Amino acid sequence: MSDSLFLVCSDLSAEMPSNGKNALLRLAAEIQRNNFQIKVVFTINKHPHIINPFPHLFGQPLSKFVGAESGADIATLVKRYNRIRYAQARLNIFGLSPLEDMSYLQGKNYVVIYPEAFSQNPLNAENVVRFYGFKPGILNDHDPEGAQYSDAEFKVASSKNLLMDKKHTLIADHILFDPFVDHIFVNENLPDWNNRQLALIYKGKNKIADKPINYKDVLFIDRDWPDRFTLSQLMPKAKYLFTYDPYTFLNVEAILCGTVPIFCDNWHVNDEEIDGGELGPIPRFTLEDYESGRVDHDFFQQQRQQLVLNLAKLQEEWPNNVSLFIDKALKKFGLTKKHFTKDNR
């Protein structure tokens, strides 16, 4: 039995989780493929933090779940139950195991991987990896104390543009861009762009979406609706994605579906940061471009093809990049591979 393991903290309760949350699970699965023991710690990312709240409910029938809960109406309980079932299904898809009992950690060296939106270090771990899917501190408004990151943490940035000091010098310990593309968004036989009638509006991380959109048939999408499969059916029917979140992989998924992103607000990132990442320039237009008729679909298609090529190259590099991350993190914490073995108990 190993005396060391990795822990990945993730809130799995959303029906349409962000790609950042999925990136943590993909990272966990790749760490496991490298023959390291890893467990997923369920968290609810708010203040105060809730750790490991419901793996013991996996496989329970609805009647038993409702009978054990109190203080909520039946509709709310059913929604919670469905999210638990969804979380279990997602773990099964990635082949991962939850941490069911916190006492399992006693006497073990463990490396905790927190997303940057998860403030502080509630597990009091000595070895902390902080995975930055966005700029530090911006997504911590749920915590009155704000983000409290330690200088001793191993800093992983999901893009080379996220962790820069005031002199624009990279301060991340490692760059780990997640190039995964859900196959349900890849379709070689896309509907003709000129024949599409629908447009989608997405607010995402941005809290404000108040600019009027002049388009006849629009649907608002968010992290509660629709689910990923339904979104994959809607996206190829959409001519435009009006997005208030410039830094989300949903924009890339739209591009893969031939849907033109219209950026309504850059929100905490500038054009250089958007275009200077691993994928290169992101084909898009502004709301002003749209309103003045400056959307050039031929130019969009040219940039789209280059993005597809860049994405394919990054996918080939992903396994080696994760292996390099593991080596660097263990070296920082004074651990070696021999401390870790897979343990599926």
mmCIF file with all atom_site columns, C-alpha atoms in Angstrom, residues 114-247:
data_model
loop_
_atom_site.group_PDB
_atom_site.id
_atom_site.type_symbol
_atom_site.label_atom_id
_atom_site.label_alt_id
_atom_site.label_comp_id
_atom_site.label_asym_id
_atom_site.label_entity_id
_atom_site.label_seq_id
_atom_site.pdbx_PDB_ins_code
_atom_site.Cartn_x
_atom_site.Cartn_y
_atom_site.Cartn_z
_atom_site.occupancy
_atom_site.B_iso_or_equiv
_atom_site.pdbx_formal_charge
_atom_site.auth_seq_id
_atom_site.auth_comp_id
_atom_site.auth_asym_id
_atom_site.auth_atom_id
_atom_site.pdbx_PDB_model_num
ATOM 1   C CA . TYR A 1 114 ? -6.908  23.006 -5.758  1.00 0.00 ? 114 TYR A CA 1
ATOM 2   C CA . PRO A 1 115 ? -8.438  25.159 -8.489  1.00 0.00 ? 115 PRO A CA 1
ATOM 3   C CA . GLU A 1 116 ? -7.534  28.817 -8.101  1.00 0.00 ? 116 GLU A CA 1
ATOM 4   C CA . ALA A 1 117 ? -11.188 29.666 -7.395  1.00 0.00 ? 117 ALA A CA 1
ATOM 5   C CA . PHE A 1 118 ? -11.027 27.471 -4.288  1.00 0.00 ? 118 PHE A CA 1
ATOM 6   C CA . SER A 1 119 ? -9.730  29.896 -1.692  1.00 0.00 ? 119 SER A CA 1
ATOM 7   C CA . GLN A 1 120 ? -7.074  29.094 0.845   1.00 0.00 ? 120 GLN A CA 1
ATOM 8   C CA . ASN A 1 121 ? -6.071  25.562 1.950   1.00 0.00 ? 121 ASN A CA 1
ATOM 9   C CA . PRO A 1 122 ? -9.000  24.055 3.885   1.00 0.00 ? 122 PRO A CA 1
ATOM 10  C CA . LEU A 1 123 ? -7.399  20.586 3.980   1.00 0.00 ? 123 LEU A CA 1
ATOM 11  C CA . ASN A 1 124 ? -4.312  22.065 5.676   1.00 0.00 ? 124 ASN A CA 1
ATOM 12  C CA . ALA A 1 125 ? -2.146  20.144 3.244   1.00 0.00 ? 125 ALA A CA 1
ATOM 13  C CA . GLU A 1 126 ? 1.625   20.580 3.345   1.00 0.00 ? 126 GLU A CA 1
ATOM 14  C CA . ASN A 1 127 ? 1.962   19.959 -0.400  1.00 0.00 ? 127 ASN A CA 1
ATOM 15  C CA . VAL A 1 128 ? -0.351  22.195 -2.443  1.00 0.00 ? 128 VAL A CA 1
ATOM 16  C CA . VAL A 1 129 ? -0.660  22.490 -6.203  1.00 0.00 ? 129 VAL A CA 1
ATOM 17  C CA . ARG A 1 130 ? -2.792  25.465 -7.265  1.00 0.00 ? 130 ARG A CA 1
ATOM 18  C CA . PHE A 1 131 ? -4.282  25.060 -10.735 1.00 0.00 ? 131 PHE A CA 1
ATOM 19  C CA . TYR A 1 132 ? -4.998  28.472 -12.254 1.00 0.00 ? 132 TYR A CA 1
ATOM 20  C CA . GLY A 1 133 ? -7.756  28.233 -14.840 1.00 0.00 ? 133 GLY A CA 1
ATOM 21  C CA . PHE A 1 134 ? -8.147  32.014 -14.699 1.00 0.00 ? 134 PHE A CA 1
ATOM 22  C CA . LYS A 1 135 ? -6.359  35.013 -13.234 1.00 0.00 ? 135 LYS A CA 1
ATOM 23  C CA . PRO A 1 136 ? -5.729  34.847 -9.470  1.00 0.00 ? 136 PRO A CA 1
ATOM 24  C CA . GLY A 1 137 ? -8.379  36.134 -7.091  1.00 0.00 ? 137 GLY A CA 1
ATOM 25  C CA . ILE A 1 138 ? -11.044 37.183 -9.587  1.00 0.00 ? 138 ILE A CA 1
ATOM 26  C CA . LEU A 1 139 ? -13.329 34.176 -9.027  1.00 0.00 ? 139 LEU A CA 1
ATOM 27  C CA . ASN A 1 140 ? -13.063 34.251 -5.222  1.00 0.00 ? 140 ASN A CA 1
ATOM 28  C CA . ASP A 1 141 ? -15.881 36.722 -4.575  1.00 0.00 ? 141 ASP A CA 1
ATOM 29  C CA . HIS A 1 142 ? -17.794 34.007 -2.690  1.00 0.00 ? 142 HIS A CA 1
ATOM 30  C CA . ASP A 1 143 ? -15.240 34.186 0.125   1.00 0.00 ? 143 ASP A CA 1
ATOM 31  C CA . PRO A 1 144 ? -15.253 37.324 2.312   1.00 0.00 ? 144 PRO A CA 1
ATOM 32  C CA . GLU A 1 145 ? -11.568 36.759 3.048   1.00 0.00 ? 145 GLU A CA 1
ATOM 33  C CA . GLY A 1 146 ? -10.720 36.506 -0.619  1.00 0.00 ? 146 GLY A CA 1
ATOM 34  C CA . ALA A 1 147 ? -8.049  34.325 -2.168  1.00 0.00 ? 147 ALA A CA 1
ATOM 35  C CA . GLN A 1 148 ? -5.230  33.394 0.171   1.00 0.00 ? 148 GLN A CA 1
ATOM 36  C CA . TYR A 1 149 ? -2.545  31.561 -1.742  1.00 0.00 ? 149 TYR A CA 1
ATOM 37  C CA . SER A 1 150 ? 0.770   30.548 -0.181  1.00 0.00 ? 150 SER A CA 1
ATOM 38  C CA . ASP A 1 151 ? 4.104   31.327 -1.804  1.00 0.00 ? 151 ASP A CA 1
ATOM 39  C CA . ALA A 1 152 ? 5.085   27.708 -1.087  1.00 0.00 ? 152 ALA A CA 1
ATOM 40  C CA . GLU A 1 153 ? 2.455   26.338 -3.474  1.00 0.00 ? 153 GLU A CA 1
ATOM 41  C CA . PHE A 1 154 ? 3.340   24.769 -6.815  1.00 0.00 ? 154 PHE A CA 1
ATOM 42  C CA . LYS A 1 155 ? 1.640   27.058 -9.339  1.00 0.00 ? 155 LYS A CA 1
ATOM 43  C CA . VAL A 1 156 ? 0.192   25.509 -12.489 1.00 0.00 ? 156 VAL A CA 1
ATOM 44  C CA . ALA A 1 157 ? -1.259  27.822 -15.136 1.00 0.00 ? 157 ALA A CA 1
ATOM 45  C CA . SER A 1 158 ? -3.694  26.511 -17.718 1.00 0.00 ? 158 SER A CA 1
ATOM 46  C CA . SER A 1 159 ? -2.227  29.045 -20.156 1.00 0.00 ? 159 SER A CA 1
ATOM 47  C CA . LYS A 1 160 ? 1.016   30.980 -20.402 1.00 0.00 ? 160 LYS A CA 1
ATOM 48  C CA . ASN A 1 161 ? -0.903  34.280 -20.236 1.00 0.00 ? 161 ASN A CA 1
ATOM 49  C CA . LEU A 1 162 ? -2.519  33.777 -16.836 1.00 0.00 ? 162 LEU A CA 1
ATOM 50  C CA . LEU A 1 163 ? 0.294   34.131 -14.307 1.00 0.00 ? 163 LEU A CA 1
ATOM 51  C CA . MET A 1 164 ? 2.377   37.179 -15.077 1.00 0.00 ? 164 MET A CA 1
ATOM 52  C CA . ASP A 1 165 ? 3.915   39.684 -12.689 1.00 0.00 ? 165 ASP A CA 1
ATOM 53  C CA . LYS A 1 166 ? 3.788   43.446 -13.239 1.00 0.00 ? 166 LYS A CA 1
ATOM 54  C CA . LYS A 1 167 ? 6.782   43.176 -15.570 1.00 0.00 ? 167 LYS A CA 1
ATOM 55  C CA . HIS A 1 168 ? 4.920   40.549 -17.648 1.00 0.00 ? 168 HIS A CA 1
ATOM 56  C CA . THR A 1 169 ? 7.284   37.830 -16.486 1.00 0.00 ? 169 THR A CA 1
ATOM 57  C CA . LEU A 1 170 ? 5.880   34.323 -16.155 1.00 0.00 ? 170 LEU A CA 1
ATOM 58  C CA . ILE A 1 171 ? 5.608   33.300 -12.493 1.00 0.00 ? 171 ILE A CA 1
ATOM 59  C CA . ALA A 1 172 ? 4.016   29.861 -12.946 1.00 0.00 ? 172 ALA A CA 1
ATOM 60  C CA . ASP A 1 173 ? 5.981   26.737 -12.037 1.00 0.00 ? 173 ASP A CA 1
ATOM 61  C CA . HIS A 1 174 ? 4.454   24.914 -14.989 1.00 0.00 ? 174 HIS A CA 1
ATOM 62  C CA . ILE A 1 175 ? 2.113   25.536 -17.927 1.00 0.00 ? 175 ILE A CA 1
ATOM 63  C CA . LEU A 1 176 ? -0.468  22.812 -18.433 1.00 0.00 ? 176 LEU A CA 1
ATOM 64  C CA . PHE A 1 177 ? -2.847  23.742 -21.215 1.00 0.00 ? 177 PHE A CA 1
ATOM 65  C CA . ASP A 1 178 ? -5.716  21.268 -21.524 1.00 0.00 ? 178 ASP A CA 1
ATOM 66  C CA . PRO A 1 179 ? -6.361  20.671 -25.258 1.00 0.00 ? 179 PRO A CA 1
ATOM 67  C CA . PHE A 1 180 ? -9.184  18.182 -24.819 1.00 0.00 ? 180 PHE A CA 1
ATOM 68  C CA . VAL A 1 181 ? -12.127 18.465 -27.199 1.00 0.00 ? 181 VAL A CA 1
ATOM 69  C CA . ASP A 1 182 ? -15.339 16.661 -26.423 1.00 0.00 ? 182 ASP A CA 1
ATOM 70  C CA . HIS A 1 183 ? -16.001 14.512 -29.486 1.00 0.00 ? 183 HIS A CA 1
ATOM 71  C CA . ILE A 1 184 ? -19.691 15.472 -29.486 1.00 0.00 ? 184 ILE A CA 1
ATOM 72  C CA . PHE A 1 185 ? -18.642 18.956 -30.650 1.00 0.00 ? 185 PHE A CA 1
ATOM 73  C CA . VAL A 1 186 ? -16.655 17.606 -33.603 1.00 0.00 ? 186 VAL A CA 1
ATOM 74  C CA . ASN A 1 187 ? -18.696 17.136 -36.766 1.00 0.00 ? 187 ASN A CA 1
ATOM 75  C CA . GLU A 1 188 ? -17.284 17.150 -40.289 1.00 0.00 ? 188 GLU A CA 1
ATOM 76  C CA . ASN A 1 189 ? -20.726 17.591 -41.870 1.00 0.00 ? 189 ASN A CA 1
ATOM 77  C CA . LEU A 1 190 ? -21.714 20.942 -40.411 1.00 0.00 ? 190 LEU A CA 1
ATOM 78  C CA . PRO A 1 191 ? -24.824 22.826 -41.574 1.00 0.00 ? 191 PRO A CA 1
ATOM 79  C CA . ASP A 1 192 ? -24.130 25.696 -43.939 1.00 0.00 ? 192 ASP A CA 1
ATOM 80  C CA . TRP A 1 193 ? -23.428 28.832 -41.909 1.00 0.00 ? 193 TRP A CA 1
ATOM 81  C CA . ASN A 1 194 ? -25.630 31.050 -44.091 1.00 0.00 ? 194 ASN A CA 1
ATOM 82  C CA . ASN A 1 195 ? -28.631 28.781 -43.524 1.00 0.00 ? 195 ASN A CA 1
ATOM 83  C CA . ARG A 1 196 ? -28.462 28.853 -39.731 1.00 0.00 ? 196 ARG A CA 1
ATOM 84  C CA . GLN A 1 197 ? -31.215 30.766 -37.965 1.00 0.00 ? 197 GLN A CA 1
ATOM 85  C CA . LEU A 1 198 ? -30.278 30.512 -34.275 1.00 0.00 ? 198 LEU A CA 1
ATOM 86  C CA . ALA A 1 199 ? -27.974 32.557 -32.045 1.00 0.00 ? 199 ALA A CA 1
ATOM 87  C CA . LEU A 1 200 ? -26.819 31.717 -28.515 1.00 0.00 ? 200 LEU A CA 1
ATOM 88  C CA . ILE A 1 201 ? -26.020 34.136 -25.674 1.00 0.00 ? 201 ILE A CA 1
ATOM 89  C CA . TYR A 1 202 ? -23.612 33.086 -22.917 1.00 0.00 ? 202 TYR A CA 1
ATOM 90  C CA . LYS A 1 203 ? -22.686 35.080 -19.803 1.00 0.00 ? 203 LYS A CA 1
ATOM 91  C CA . GLY A 1 204 ? -20.329 32.555 -18.202 1.00 0.00 ? 204 GLY A CA 1
ATOM 92  C CA . LYS A 1 205 ? -18.004 33.883 -15.505 1.00 0.00 ? 205 LYS A CA 1
ATOM 93  C CA . ASN A 1 206 ? -19.035 37.456 -16.234 1.00 0.00 ? 206 ASN A CA 1
ATOM 94  C CA . LYS A 1 207 ? -21.678 38.727 -13.814 1.00 0.00 ? 207 LYS A CA 1
ATOM 95  C CA . ILE A 1 208 ? -23.077 41.314 -16.241 1.00 0.00 ? 208 ILE A CA 1
ATOM 96  C CA . ALA A 1 209 ? -24.746 40.756 -19.601 1.00 0.00 ? 209 ALA A CA 1
ATOM 97  C CA . ASP A 1 210 ? -26.703 43.908 -20.269 1.00 0.00 ? 210 ASP A CA 1
ATOM 98  C CA . LYS A 1 211 ? -25.863 44.867 -23.851 1.00 0.00 ? 211 LYS A CA 1
ATOM 99  C CA . PRO A 1 212 ? -28.878 44.524 -26.173 1.00 0.00 ? 212 PRO A CA 1
ATOM 100 C CA . ILE A 1 213 ? -28.495 41.841 -28.835 1.00 0.00 ? 213 ILE A CA 1
ATOM 101 C CA . ASN A 1 214 ? -30.274 42.578 -32.084 1.00 0.00 ? 214 ASN A CA 1
ATOM 102 C CA . TYR A 1 215 ? -31.051 39.108 -33.382 1.00 0.00 ? 215 TYR A CA 1
ATOM 103 C CA . LYS A 1 216 ? -34.413 37.456 -33.976 1.00 0.00 ? 216 LYS A CA 1
ATOM 104 C CA . ASP A 1 217 ? -33.974 33.896 -32.647 1.00 0.00 ? 217 ASP A CA 1
ATOM 105 C CA . VAL A 1 218 ? -31.770 33.762 -29.561 1.00 0.00 ? 218 VAL A CA 1
ATOM 106 C CA . LEU A 1 219 ? -31.366 31.312 -26.688 1.00 0.00 ? 219 LEU A CA 1
ATOM 107 C CA . PHE A 1 220 ? -29.657 32.070 -23.393 1.00 0.00 ? 220 PHE A CA 1
ATOM 108 C CA . ILE A 1 221 ? -27.358 29.298 -22.187 1.00 0.00 ? 221 ILE A CA 1
ATOM 109 C CA . ASP A 1 222 ? -25.608 29.021 -18.833 1.00 0.00 ? 222 ASP A CA 1
ATOM 110 C CA . ARG A 1 223 ? -24.085 26.417 -16.519 1.00 0.00 ? 223 ARG A CA 1
ATOM 111 C CA . ASP A 1 224 ? -27.488 25.079 -15.500 1.00 0.00 ? 224 ASP A CA 1
ATOM 112 C CA . TRP A 1 225 ? -28.930 24.728 -18.999 1.00 0.00 ? 225 TRP A CA 1
ATOM 113 C CA . PRO A 1 226 ? -28.518 22.986 -21.321 1.00 0.00 ? 226 PRO A CA 1
ATOM 114 C CA . ASP A 1 227 ? -26.596 19.805 -20.579 1.00 0.00 ? 227 ASP A CA 1
ATOM 115 C CA . ARG A 1 228 ? -23.540 19.108 -22.704 1.00 0.00 ? 228 ARG A CA 1
ATOM 116 C CA . PHE A 1 229 ? -25.267 16.771 -25.148 1.00 0.00 ? 229 PHE A CA 1
ATOM 117 C CA . THR A 1 230 ? -28.119 19.206 -25.806 1.00 0.00 ? 230 THR A CA 1
ATOM 118 C CA . LEU A 1 231 ? -25.606 22.020 -26.254 1.00 0.00 ? 231 LEU A CA 1
ATOM 119 C CA . SER A 1 232 ? -23.740 19.942 -28.839 1.00 0.00 ? 232 SER A CA 1
ATOM 120 C CA . GLN A 1 233 ? -27.010 19.643 -30.775 1.00 0.00 ? 233 GLN A CA 1
ATOM 121 C CA . LEU A 1 234 ? -27.769 23.370 -30.542 1.00 0.00 ? 234 LEU A CA 1
ATOM 122 C CA . MET A 1 235 ? -24.335 24.728 -31.364 1.00 0.00 ? 235 MET A CA 1
ATOM 123 C CA . PRO A 1 236 ? -24.129 23.585 -35.030 1.00 0.00 ? 236 PRO A CA 1
ATOM 124 C CA . LYS A 1 237 ? -27.523 25.221 -35.604 1.00 0.00 ? 237 LYS A CA 1
ATOM 125 C CA . ALA A 1 238 ? -26.292 28.567 -34.287 1.00 0.00 ? 238 ALA A CA 1
ATOM 126 C CA . LYS A 1 239 ? -24.898 31.230 -36.575 1.00 0.00 ? 239 LYS A CA 1
ATOM 127 C CA . TYR A 1 240 ? -23.439 33.251 -33.698 1.00 0.00 ? 240 TYR A CA 1
ATOM 128 C CA . LEU A 1 241 ? -22.418 32.823 -30.093 1.00 0.00 ? 241 LEU A CA 1
ATOM 129 C CA . PHE A 1 242 ? -22.751 36.169 -28.312 1.00 0.00 ? 242 PHE A CA 1
ATOM 130 C CA . THR A 1 243 ? -20.392 35.670 -25.402 1.00 0.00 ? 243 THR A CA 1
ATOM 131 C CA . TYR A 1 244 ? -19.628 37.836 -22.377 1.00 0.00 ? 244 TYR A CA 1
ATOM 132 C CA . ASP A 1 245 ? -16.935 35.395 -21.250 1.00 0.00 ? 245 ASP A CA 1
ATOM 133 C CA . PRO A 1 246 ? -13.842 35.792 -23.432 1.00 0.00 ? 246 PRO A CA 1
ATOM 134 C CA . TYR A 1 247 ? -11.814 33.184 -21.564 1.00 0.00 ? 247 TYR A CA 1
#
